[in-house]
């Protein structure tokens, strides 16, 4: 793939780095968080990338004012970074009202429809003055970059950017546009919770791309049906082709993956070894692990209830097992997220109060953004609990088995996208069924060693074969299938 080097304009809300100021006043660069950014980093090694992202920190805004930056990735590859400083109020409406509590909640089926959402003036205002405005800002920046590099392929990412492709397409009809949606796609009836103009704009925007990618056939199928029901497009379900107006989009499914070699290195990294020393020393015989963001979709509270049921049923395991929950505090400016973090802490306290005794606290709750400690914990699990309500894919289920040293067993929600790949080697659970999850924990802890090892090795082999490079190659192959012949003098028409 390296020989097929392409010009790519990658567009995502969160960028690969975020800037700050160190104590001595010098500019510092911190690796951007989240699975999306981790996964896309290797694009930079193989292609000629200009990355457009939101300026999020104060120092990011200063960097945005300095224009295009020449950056170097950890592996030494050069890329260009263009940060966009949106109006702060517009960005707040876009991120804290629409993208997360509305689109993310919808796409993970997180609403209790008797009470939520409230489609009121505030939400409609946040849509038009926030989500639309920020997407317009992204589209204008993409068009500027396309003027510099008219042959580049634009690769949009995720639910923050559903409107930008339409704006770019209208101004640059010949541009090659792709978008990957890293989260689930909900069924059409659930999208109907949103007003018609908004749900149409979301689908119309996505269908302005040449390729729309999802992790799994399940999300792809939902999107194709929505294209029919909501955008009134002509849909070929079999081939994944959607004809909307004059334009045809290819809708595909390729699960993202991880860089297995990076995890081989991380397992021996001094920071990881140091971060894990206390876990190794103080852990009891059995360790159940979860590593997540504190996101309501991750289902942490039900995980604790399942563990409580397990402890109720298995007094012989008291003081012999712990559940380590390493949770990255996420999106805390959004009330639903702040409340959920509170619920997690209350539930852990309640279960611990019931069972703990001298020398044994059944739930170790660690709320921190600490990647080294997460990897250290990956090495130690006997059971990895991945029980999201819904999840686009879930990279923890791919990362942790790569470095695990204990023939650990994956307990996996049937609603995680990764279940379509790894479910055959996991103990599957319904994420709402806490009794079933308690039984699954028991089954996983009691599984004979030979079977545990065989399942873990099968997962590793699968992840190593279907790695990040394979995912990137699949995205680019989709683009080649649809890439239109272009006139070299095709001029971009600006709105
Ligand atoms: O695709 C979901 C995602 O955008 C991932 O990049 C990442 O796991 C997470 O959500 C990060 O969210 P945020 O950028 O809001 O912190």
Short mmCIF file of C-alpha atoms and ligand atoms in Angstrom, two decimals:
data_model
loop_
_atom_site.label_atom_id
_atom_site.label_comp_id
_atom_site.label_asym_id
_atom_site.label_seq_id
_atom_site.Cartn_x
_atom_site.Cartn_y
_atom_site.Cartn_z
CA UNK A 1 0.00 0.00 0.00
CA UNK A 2 2.89 2.35 0.74
CA UNK A 3 3.66 2.64 -2.97
CA UNK A 4 0.10 3.83 -3.66
CA UNK A 5 0.62 7.15 -1.90
CA UNK A 6 -2.35 9.49 -2.18
CA UNK A 7 -3.22 13.04 -1.40
CA UNK A 8 -5.80 12.96 1.36
CA UNK A 9 -7.62 15.73 3.16
CA UNK A 10 -8.69 14.09 6.43
CA UNK A 11 -11.43 15.97 8.27
CA UNK A 12 -12.47 15.18 11.84
CA UNK A 13 -13.68 17.19 14.79
CA UNK A 14 -10.87 16.10 17.10
CA UNK A 15 -7.40 16.42 15.66
CA UNK A 16 -4.34 14.17 16.00
CA UNK A 17 -2.73 16.63 18.44
CA UNK A 18 -3.94 19.30 20.80
CA UNK A 19 -1.71 22.17 21.87
CA UNK A 20 -1.09 23.75 25.25
CA UNK A 21 1.56 25.72 27.11
CA UNK A 22 4.14 24.10 29.38
CA UNK A 23 5.30 25.59 32.69
CA UNK A 24 8.15 27.45 31.02
CA UNK A 25 5.66 28.93 28.57
CA UNK A 26 6.75 26.78 25.63
CA UNK A 27 4.10 25.29 23.33
CA UNK A 28 3.34 21.63 24.06
CA UNK A 29 1.60 19.11 21.82
CA UNK A 30 -0.49 16.31 23.29
CA UNK A 31 -1.74 13.36 21.29
CA UNK A 32 -5.49 13.74 20.58
CA UNK A 33 -7.65 11.20 22.44
CA UNK A 34 -10.15 8.62 21.28
CA UNK A 35 -10.26 5.65 18.98
CA UNK A 36 -10.85 7.60 15.80
CA UNK A 37 -7.67 9.62 16.08
CA UNK A 38 -5.62 6.58 17.11
CA UNK A 39 -6.86 4.66 14.13
CA UNK A 40 -6.35 7.43 11.62
CA UNK A 41 -2.81 8.17 12.71
CA UNK A 42 -1.43 5.48 10.46
CA UNK A 43 -3.01 7.16 7.42
CA UNK A 44 -0.32 9.78 7.90
CA UNK A 45 2.47 7.21 7.55
CA UNK A 46 1.30 5.97 4.19
CA UNK A 47 -0.24 8.99 2.48
CA UNK A 48 0.23 12.67 1.81
CA UNK A 49 -2.17 13.98 4.43
CA UNK A 50 -3.57 17.38 5.24
CA UNK A 51 -5.63 17.01 8.42
CA UNK A 52 -8.39 19.52 9.17
CA UNK A 53 -9.79 19.54 12.72
CA UNK A 54 -11.42 21.85 15.24
CA UNK A 55 -9.29 24.08 17.44
CA UNK A 56 -10.40 22.88 20.88
CA UNK A 57 -7.91 24.25 23.44
CA UNK A 58 -6.95 27.93 23.80
CA UNK A 59 -3.55 27.19 22.32
CA UNK A 60 -5.21 25.34 19.42
CA UNK A 61 -6.95 28.63 18.60
CA UNK A 62 -3.59 30.41 18.52
CA UNK A 63 -2.24 27.67 16.23
CA UNK A 64 -5.33 28.01 14.03
CA UNK A 65 -4.48 31.68 13.53
CA UNK A 66 -1.03 30.66 12.26
CA UNK A 67 -2.56 28.71 9.34
CA UNK A 68 -1.29 25.43 7.93
CA UNK A 69 1.22 23.68 10.23
CA UNK A 70 3.90 21.22 9.18
CA UNK A 71 3.67 18.42 11.76
CA UNK A 72 5.56 15.20 12.41
CA UNK A 73 3.81 12.06 13.60
CA UNK A 74 5.33 9.80 16.27
CA UNK A 75 6.80 7.51 13.62
CA UNK A 76 8.50 10.49 11.92
CA UNK A 77 6.02 10.89 9.04
CA UNK A 78 5.30 14.45 7.98
CA UNK A 79 1.77 15.77 7.52
CA UNK A 80 0.02 19.13 7.42
CA UNK A 81 -2.42 20.23 10.09
CA UNK A 82 -5.06 22.89 9.64
CA UNK A 83 -7.00 23.79 12.78
CA UNK A 84 -10.29 25.64 12.42
CA UNK A 85 -11.19 28.15 15.16
CA UNK A 86 -14.98 28.15 15.18
CA UNK A 87 -16.98 30.78 17.00
CA UNK A 88 -16.89 29.47 20.63
CA UNK A 89 -20.65 29.82 21.14
CA UNK A 90 -21.37 28.05 17.85
CA UNK A 91 -18.94 25.27 18.80
CA UNK A 92 -20.65 24.83 22.17
CA UNK A 93 -24.04 24.38 20.50
CA UNK A 94 -22.56 22.05 17.90
CA UNK A 95 -20.64 19.78 20.33
CA UNK A 96 -22.54 20.08 23.62
CA UNK A 97 -26.11 20.27 22.29
CA UNK A 98 -26.29 18.62 18.88
CA UNK A 99 -23.38 16.25 18.18
CA UNK A 100 -23.30 14.46 21.54
CA UNK A 101 -26.59 14.74 23.45
CA UNK A 102 -28.61 14.59 20.24
CA UNK A 103 -26.90 12.68 17.41
CA UNK A 104 -24.78 10.41 19.63
CA UNK A 105 -27.76 9.68 21.88
CA UNK A 106 -29.98 8.95 18.90
CA UNK A 107 -27.47 6.68 17.18
CA UNK A 108 -26.87 4.66 20.37
CA UNK A 109 -30.61 4.50 21.27
CA UNK A 110 -29.96 6.24 24.60
CA UNK A 111 -33.16 8.24 24.94
CA UNK A 112 -36.04 7.42 27.18
CA UNK A 113 -38.62 8.61 24.65
CA UNK A 114 -41.26 9.39 27.27
CA UNK A 115 -39.07 12.28 28.41
CA UNK A 116 -36.34 12.88 25.85
CA UNK A 117 -35.43 14.57 23.64
CA UNK A 118 -37.01 17.97 23.97
CA UNK A 119 -37.08 19.31 20.44
CA UNK A 120 -37.58 22.93 21.47
CA UNK A 121 -36.39 26.33 20.30
CA UNK A 122 -33.07 25.87 22.07
CA UNK A 123 -32.35 22.67 20.17
CA UNK A 124 -33.45 24.11 16.82
CA UNK A 125 -31.33 27.19 17.46
CA UNK A 126 -28.32 25.03 18.38
CA UNK A 127 -28.85 23.14 15.12
CA UNK A 128 -28.95 26.20 12.85
CA UNK A 129 -26.47 28.42 14.68
CA UNK A 130 -24.20 25.66 15.95
CA UNK A 131 -24.18 22.43 13.96
CA UNK A 132 -24.90 24.05 10.60
CA UNK A 133 -22.47 26.91 11.26
CA UNK A 134 -19.58 24.65 12.31
CA UNK A 135 -20.16 22.32 9.36
CA UNK A 136 -20.10 25.36 7.10
CA UNK A 137 -16.77 26.39 8.64
CA UNK A 138 -15.35 22.92 7.94
CA UNK A 139 -16.69 22.95 4.38
CA UNK A 140 -15.11 26.34 3.64
CA UNK A 141 -11.77 25.13 4.95
CA UNK A 142 -12.00 21.95 2.85
CA UNK A 143 -12.74 24.06 -0.23
CA UNK A 144 -9.68 26.21 0.43
CA UNK A 145 -7.53 23.10 0.68
CA UNK A 146 -9.10 21.68 -2.47
CA UNK A 147 -8.12 24.84 -4.31
CA UNK A 148 -4.53 24.14 -3.30
CA UNK A 149 -4.79 20.40 -4.04
CA UNK A 150 -7.68 19.85 -6.50
CA UNK A 151 -6.84 16.16 -6.93
CA UNK A 152 -6.95 15.30 -3.24
CA UNK A 153 -9.57 12.95 -1.84
CA UNK A 154 -11.53 14.36 1.06
CA UNK A 155 -12.07 11.85 3.90
CA UNK A 156 -14.64 13.06 6.46
CA UNK A 157 -15.10 11.31 9.77
CA UNK A 158 -18.03 10.78 12.04
CA UNK A 159 -21.21 12.34 13.30
CA UNK A 160 -19.87 15.84 13.80
CA UNK A 161 -19.67 16.38 10.06
CA UNK A 162 -22.88 15.16 8.44
CA UNK A 163 -23.60 18.42 6.60
CA UNK A 164 -20.16 19.36 5.31
CA UNK A 165 -20.08 16.93 2.33
CA UNK A 166 -23.21 18.46 0.78
CA UNK A 167 -21.75 21.97 1.12
CA UNK A 168 -18.49 20.84 -0.50
CA UNK A 169 -20.26 18.87 -3.24
CA UNK A 170 -22.42 21.85 -4.23
CA UNK A 171 -19.36 24.07 -4.54
CA UNK A 172 -17.02 21.45 -6.04
CA UNK A 173 -19.12 18.90 -7.95
CA UNK A 174 -16.06 16.98 -9.20
CA UNK A 175 -14.44 16.49 -5.82
CA UNK A 176 -13.92 12.94 -4.52
CA UNK A 177 -15.56 12.70 -1.10
CA UNK A 178 -15.74 9.86 1.39
CA UNK A 179 -17.03 9.66 4.94
CA UNK A 180 -16.64 7.03 7.60
CA UNK A 181 -19.24 6.86 10.38
CA UNK A 182 -17.55 5.40 13.47
CA UNK A 183 -20.77 4.91 15.47
CA UNK A 184 -23.90 2.79 14.93
CA UNK A 185 -26.61 3.82 12.51
CA UNK A 186 -30.05 3.72 14.14
CA UNK A 187 -33.14 2.39 12.41
CA UNK A 188 -35.35 4.77 10.44
CA UNK A 189 -38.15 4.99 13.04
CA UNK A 190 -35.71 6.24 15.66
CA UNK A 191 -34.43 8.94 13.27
CA UNK A 192 -38.04 10.09 12.99
CA UNK A 193 -37.74 11.52 16.49
CA UNK A 194 -35.92 14.44 14.86
CA UNK A 195 -37.87 17.02 12.82
CA UNK A 196 -38.11 16.14 9.15
CA UNK A 197 -35.82 18.93 7.93
CA UNK A 198 -33.03 17.87 10.30
CA UNK A 199 -33.21 14.14 9.64
CA UNK A 200 -33.36 14.82 5.91
CA UNK A 201 -30.35 17.15 6.05
CA UNK A 202 -28.30 14.47 7.85
CA UNK A 203 -29.02 11.84 5.18
CA UNK A 204 -28.77 14.28 2.30
CA UNK A 205 -25.39 15.47 3.58
CA UNK A 206 -23.97 11.97 3.89
CA UNK A 207 -25.29 10.96 0.49
CA UNK A 208 -23.32 13.79 -1.13
CA UNK A 209 -20.23 11.62 -0.55
CA UNK A 210 -18.99 9.12 -3.13
CA UNK A 211 -18.45 6.53 -0.41
CA UNK A 212 -20.09 6.24 3.00
CA UNK A 213 -18.43 3.67 5.25
CA UNK A 214 -19.63 1.89 8.38
CA UNK A 215 -17.99 -0.66 10.66
CA UNK A 216 -20.51 -3.44 10.13
CA UNK A 217 -23.15 -4.74 7.72
CA UNK A 218 -25.73 -4.10 10.50
CA UNK A 219 -25.15 -0.31 10.57
CA UNK A 220 -24.80 -0.25 6.78
CA UNK A 221 -28.17 -1.99 6.36
CA UNK A 222 -29.84 0.49 8.71
CA UNK A 223 -28.39 3.39 6.74
CA UNK A 224 -29.49 1.97 3.39
CA UNK A 225 -33.05 1.57 4.70
CA UNK A 226 -32.95 5.13 6.07
CA UNK A 227 -31.76 6.41 2.68
CA UNK A 228 -34.92 4.92 1.24
CA UNK A 229 -37.33 5.98 3.99
CA UNK A 230 -35.93 9.35 4.99
CA UNK A 231 -34.10 10.69 1.94
CA UNK A 232 -36.47 9.02 -0.56
CA UNK A 233 -33.43 7.80 -2.50
CA UNK A 234 -33.32 4.84 -4.89
CA UNK A 235 -31.46 2.07 -3.07
CA UNK A 236 -29.80 -1.12 -4.30
CA UNK A 237 -29.61 -2.97 -0.98
CA UNK A 238 -27.53 -5.77 -2.42
CA UNK A 239 -24.76 -3.67 -3.97
CA UNK A 240 -25.02 -0.83 -1.45
CA UNK A 241 -25.62 1.81 -4.09
CA UNK A 242 -27.79 4.83 -3.34
CA UNK A 243 -28.99 7.13 -6.10
CA UNK A 244 -30.00 10.46 -4.59
CA UNK A 245 -30.76 13.22 -7.08
CA UNK A 246 -28.10 12.99 -9.78
CA UNK A 247 -25.53 11.46 -7.50
CA UNK A 248 -24.76 7.85 -6.60
CA UNK A 249 -23.03 6.90 -3.35
CA UNK A 250 -21.50 3.54 -2.49
CA UNK A 251 -22.29 2.44 1.06
CA UNK A 252 -19.82 -0.08 2.46
CA UNK A 253 -18.91 -1.85 5.70
CA UNK A 254 -15.34 -2.39 6.90
CA UNK A 255 -14.58 -2.74 10.62
CA UNK A 256 -11.71 -0.57 11.74
CA UNK A 257 -8.81 -2.20 13.56
CA UNK A 258 -5.64 -1.49 15.50
CA UNK A 259 -1.94 -1.51 14.79
CA UNK A 260 -0.93 -4.85 16.38
CA UNK A 261 2.79 -4.04 16.25
CA UNK A 262 2.20 -0.85 18.19
CA UNK A 263 0.63 -2.94 20.97
CA UNK A 264 3.54 -5.40 20.90
CA UNK A 265 5.82 -2.43 21.62
CA UNK A 266 3.48 -0.90 24.18
CA UNK A 267 3.37 -4.11 26.20
CA UNK A 268 7.09 -3.67 26.95
CA UNK A 269 7.05 0.11 27.20
CA UNK A 270 8.64 1.33 30.50
CA UNK A 271 5.70 3.67 31.22
CA UNK A 272 3.28 0.75 30.82
CA UNK A 273 5.40 -1.53 33.01
CA UNK A 274 5.58 1.14 35.71
CA UNK A 275 1.87 1.91 35.46
CA UNK A 276 0.98 -1.74 36.00
CA UNK A 277 3.28 -2.60 38.88
CA UNK A 278 0.68 -2.04 41.62
CA UNK A 279 -2.05 -3.92 39.75
CA UNK A 280 0.25 -6.89 39.42
CA UNK A 281 1.24 -6.74 43.08
CA UNK A 282 -2.16 -6.21 44.70
CA UNK A 283 -4.50 -8.09 42.42
CA UNK A 284 -6.23 -11.18 43.81
CA UNK A 285 -6.55 -14.51 42.00
CA UNK A 286 -9.09 -13.29 39.39
CA UNK A 287 -9.42 -9.92 37.72
CA UNK A 288 -12.35 -8.71 35.64
CA UNK A 289 -11.50 -5.61 33.62
CA UNK A 290 -13.39 -2.92 31.79
CA UNK A 291 -11.77 0.07 30.04
CA UNK A 292 -14.11 2.70 28.68
CA UNK A 293 -14.99 6.35 28.50
CA UNK A 294 -17.65 7.40 31.05
CA UNK A 295 -20.23 7.41 28.30
CA UNK A 296 -23.84 6.33 28.97
CA UNK A 297 -23.63 4.02 25.95
CA UNK A 298 -20.90 1.97 27.66
CA UNK A 299 -23.30 0.50 30.23
CA UNK A 300 -20.95 0.67 33.19
CA UNK A 301 -23.72 0.77 35.82
CA UNK A 302 -25.33 -2.47 34.57
CA UNK A 303 -21.86 -4.03 34.55
CA UNK A 304 -21.55 -3.31 38.28
CA UNK A 305 -25.02 -4.74 38.91
CA UNK A 306 -24.08 -7.90 37.05
CA UNK A 307 -20.95 -8.20 39.18
CA UNK A 308 -23.09 -7.72 42.29
CA UNK A 309 -25.36 -10.57 41.19
CA UNK A 310 -22.32 -12.72 40.53
CA UNK A 311 -20.94 -12.00 44.03
CA UNK A 312 -24.35 -12.78 45.54
CA UNK A 313 -24.38 -16.15 43.81
CA UNK A 314 -20.71 -16.99 44.49
CA UNK A 315 -19.69 -16.26 48.08
CA UNK A 316 -16.77 -18.66 47.56
CA UNK A 317 -15.25 -16.03 45.24
CA UNK A 318 -15.37 -13.18 47.75
CA UNK A 319 -11.88 -11.77 48.26
CA UNK A 320 -10.68 -13.84 45.30
CA UNK A 321 -11.98 -11.61 42.49
CA UNK A 322 -12.05 -7.89 41.70
CA UNK A 323 -13.54 -5.80 38.92
CA UNK A 324 -11.10 -3.11 37.75
CA UNK A 325 -12.93 -0.28 35.97
CA UNK A 326 -10.63 2.15 34.22
CA UNK A 327 -12.78 4.97 32.94
CA UNK A 328 -11.74 8.03 31.01
CA UNK A 329 -13.94 10.99 32.09
CA UNK A 330 -15.65 12.12 28.92
CA UNK A 331 -17.69 15.13 27.73
CA UNK A 332 -18.24 16.46 31.24
CA UNK A 333 -19.70 19.80 30.05
CA UNK A 334 -22.80 17.86 28.98
CA UNK A 335 -25.23 17.31 31.89
CA UNK A 336 -26.18 13.78 30.82
CA UNK A 337 -22.50 12.79 30.93
CA UNK A 338 -21.81 14.47 34.27
CA UNK A 339 -24.88 12.72 35.72
CA UNK A 340 -23.79 9.38 34.34
CA UNK A 341 -20.36 9.72 35.92
CA UNK A 342 -22.14 10.36 39.23
CA UNK A 343 -24.28 7.24 38.71
CA UNK A 344 -21.15 5.17 38.08
CA UNK A 345 -19.53 6.39 41.29
CA UNK A 346 -22.69 5.82 43.35
CA UNK A 347 -23.18 2.31 42.02
CA UNK A 348 -19.56 1.29 42.62
CA UNK A 349 -19.82 2.66 46.17
CA UNK A 350 -23.08 0.78 46.78
CA UNK A 351 -21.69 -2.56 45.63
CA UNK A 352 -18.45 -2.04 47.55
CA UNK A 353 -20.36 -1.08 50.70
CA UNK A 354 -22.27 -4.35 50.49
CA UNK A 355 -19.32 -6.68 50.06
CA UNK A 356 -15.99 -5.13 50.97
CA UNK A 357 -14.03 -6.37 53.93
CA UNK A 358 -10.54 -6.04 55.32
CA UNK A 359 -8.10 -6.37 52.41
CA UNK A 360 -10.73 -6.67 49.66
CA UNK A 361 -12.58 -3.96 47.73
CA UNK A 362 -14.51 -5.73 44.96
CA UNK A 363 -14.68 -2.79 42.51
CA UNK A 364 -11.57 -0.74 41.81
CA UNK A 365 -12.86 2.39 40.15
CA UNK A 366 -10.24 4.56 38.48
CA UNK A 367 -11.49 7.67 36.71
CA UNK A 368 -8.58 8.99 34.67
CA UNK A 369 -7.30 9.47 31.15
CA UNK A 370 -4.22 7.25 31.38
CA UNK A 371 -3.47 5.15 28.32
CA UNK A 372 -0.34 3.52 29.82
CA UNK A 373 -2.37 2.26 32.77
CA UNK A 374 -5.06 0.95 30.45
CA UNK A 375 -2.51 -1.08 28.51
CA UNK A 376 -1.00 -2.31 31.78
CA UNK A 377 -4.48 -3.47 32.86
CA UNK A 378 -5.00 -5.21 29.50
CA UNK A 379 -2.14 -7.54 30.40
CA UNK A 380 -3.81 -8.61 33.66
CA UNK A 381 -7.40 -9.50 32.89
CA UNK A 382 -8.96 -12.94 33.34
CA UNK A 383 -12.24 -11.56 32.02
CA UNK A 384 -12.64 -8.49 29.82
CA UNK A 385 -16.15 -7.06 30.12
CA UNK A 386 -17.27 -5.13 27.02
CA UNK A 387 -21.03 -4.73 27.49
CA UNK A 388 -22.10 -1.53 25.68
CA UNK A 389 -25.76 -0.77 25.08
CA UNK A 390 -24.75 -0.08 21.48
CA UNK A 391 -21.28 0.61 20.11
CA UNK A 392 -20.08 1.35 16.57
CA UNK A 393 -17.23 -1.13 16.95
CA UNK A 394 -15.28 -1.05 20.28
CA UNK A 395 -11.51 -1.05 19.95
CA UNK A 396 -10.82 -2.21 23.53
CA UNK A 397 -12.08 -5.66 22.50
CA UNK A 398 -9.35 -5.75 19.82
CA UNK A 399 -6.55 -4.07 21.76
CA UNK A 400 -6.66 -5.86 25.10
CA UNK A 401 -6.41 -9.50 23.87
CA UNK A 402 -3.25 -8.58 21.91
CA UNK A 403 -1.24 -7.96 25.10
CA UNK A 404 -3.07 -10.12 27.65
CA UNK A 405 -0.85 -12.56 29.57
CA UNK A 406 -3.52 -14.65 31.35
CA UNK A 407 -5.52 -16.37 28.62
CA UNK A 408 -8.31 -13.94 29.44
CA UNK A 409 -11.85 -14.35 28.14
CA UNK A 410 -13.84 -11.68 26.33
CA UNK A 411 -17.43 -11.15 27.52
CA UNK A 412 -18.99 -9.16 24.71
CA UNK A 413 -22.26 -7.34 24.07
CA UNK A 414 -24.15 -8.53 21.05
CA UNK A 415 -24.75 -4.83 20.25
CA UNK A 416 -21.09 -3.92 19.87
CA UNK A 417 -20.09 -3.74 16.21
CA UNK A 418 -17.03 -5.86 16.96
CA UNK A 419 -19.36 -8.73 17.94
CA UNK A 420 -19.85 -9.49 14.23
CA UNK A 421 -16.11 -10.30 14.03
CA UNK A 422 -15.17 -11.59 17.49
CA UNK A 423 -18.49 -12.89 18.85
CA UNK A 424 -17.64 -16.45 17.84
CA UNK A 425 -14.73 -16.49 20.35
CA UNK A 426 -16.38 -14.47 23.10
CA UNK A 427 -19.04 -15.18 25.71
CA UNK A 428 -21.90 -13.12 24.25
CA UNK A 429 -24.25 -11.07 26.40
CA UNK A 430 -27.40 -9.06 25.98
CA UNK A 431 -26.34 -5.70 27.47
CA UNK A 432 -29.70 -5.16 29.19
CA UNK A 433 -29.77 -8.60 30.83
CA UNK A 434 -27.81 -8.19 34.06
CA UNK A 435 -28.65 -11.71 35.21
CA UNK A 436 -27.27 -13.04 31.93
CA UNK A 437 -24.11 -10.97 32.37
CA UNK A 438 -23.61 -12.40 35.87
CA UNK A 439 -23.84 -15.92 34.39
CA UNK A 440 -21.44 -14.90 31.61
CA UNK A 441 -18.90 -13.68 34.16
CA UNK A 442 -19.16 -17.02 35.92
CA UNK A 443 -18.84 -18.97 32.68
CA UNK A 444 -15.79 -16.94 31.63
CA UNK A 445 -14.07 -17.30 35.02
CA UNK A 446 -14.67 -21.05 35.08
CA UNK A 447 -13.73 -21.80 31.48
CA UNK A 448 -11.02 -24.47 31.15
CA UNK A 449 -7.61 -23.07 30.39
CA UNK A 450 -7.18 -24.81 27.02
CA UNK A 451 -10.41 -23.31 25.75
CA UNK A 452 -9.55 -19.85 27.07
CA UNK A 453 -6.21 -19.97 25.32
CA UNK A 454 -7.69 -21.22 22.04
CA UNK A 455 -10.27 -18.43 22.02
CA UNK A 456 -7.75 -15.73 22.88
CA UNK A 457 -5.36 -16.91 20.19
CA UNK A 458 -8.14 -16.94 17.63
CA UNK A 459 -8.99 -13.32 18.49
CA UNK A 460 -5.34 -12.31 18.21
CA UNK A 461 -4.92 -14.02 14.87
CA UNK A 462 -8.03 -12.32 13.55
CA UNK A 463 -6.91 -8.86 14.71
CA UNK A 464 -3.41 -9.32 13.32
CA UNK A 465 -4.76 -10.38 9.95
CA UNK A 466 -7.49 -7.73 9.75
CA UNK A 467 -5.34 -4.86 10.88
CA UNK A 468 -5.45 -1.15 10.37
CA UNK A 469 -3.62 -1.27 7.07
CA UNK A 470 -6.20 -3.70 5.74
CA UNK A 471 -8.94 -1.28 6.81
CA UNK A 472 -7.30 1.68 5.10
CA UNK A 473 -6.73 -0.37 1.95
CA UNK A 474 -10.42 -1.32 1.92
CA UNK A 475 -11.49 2.33 2.19
CA UNK A 476 -9.26 3.32 -0.69
CA UNK A 477 -10.40 0.37 -2.80
CA UNK A 478 -14.01 1.55 -2.36
CA UNK A 479 -13.00 4.97 -3.56
CA UNK A 480 -11.32 3.48 -6.61
CA UNK A 481 -14.53 1.68 -7.45
CA UNK A 482 -16.46 4.93 -7.65
CA UNK A 483 -13.82 7.50 -8.54
CA UNK A 484 -15.10 9.53 -11.46
CA UNK A 485 -12.86 10.43 -14.41
CA UNK A 486 -11.88 14.06 -13.94
CA UNK A 487 -11.02 16.84 -16.30
CA UNK A 488 -7.60 18.15 -15.34
CA UNK A 489 -8.78 21.74 -15.66
CA UNK A 490 -11.93 21.20 -13.61
CA UNK A 491 -12.30 24.41 -11.68
CA UNK A 492 -13.79 24.59 -8.28
CA UNK A 493 -16.83 26.74 -8.10
CA UNK A 494 -16.98 28.55 -4.75
CA UNK A 495 -20.26 29.51 -3.20
O1 LIG B 1 -16.22 7.68 17.02
C1 LIG B 1 -16.45 7.96 18.34
C2 LIG B 1 -15.48 8.99 18.87
O2 LIG B 1 -15.53 10.16 18.13
C3 LIG B 1 -14.06 8.40 18.90
O3 LIG B 1 -13.16 9.16 18.22
C4 LIG B 1 -13.63 8.45 20.31
O4 LIG B 1 -13.64 7.18 20.86
C5 LIG B 1 -14.63 9.27 21.01
O5 LIG B 1 -15.79 9.30 20.20
C6 LIG B 1 -14.08 10.60 21.34
O6 LIG B 1 -15.05 11.51 21.65
P1 LIG B 1 -14.74 13.02 21.90
O7 LIG B 1 -13.94 13.51 20.73
O8 LIG B 1 -16.07 13.66 22.02
O9 LIG B 1 -13.95 13.09 23.16
#
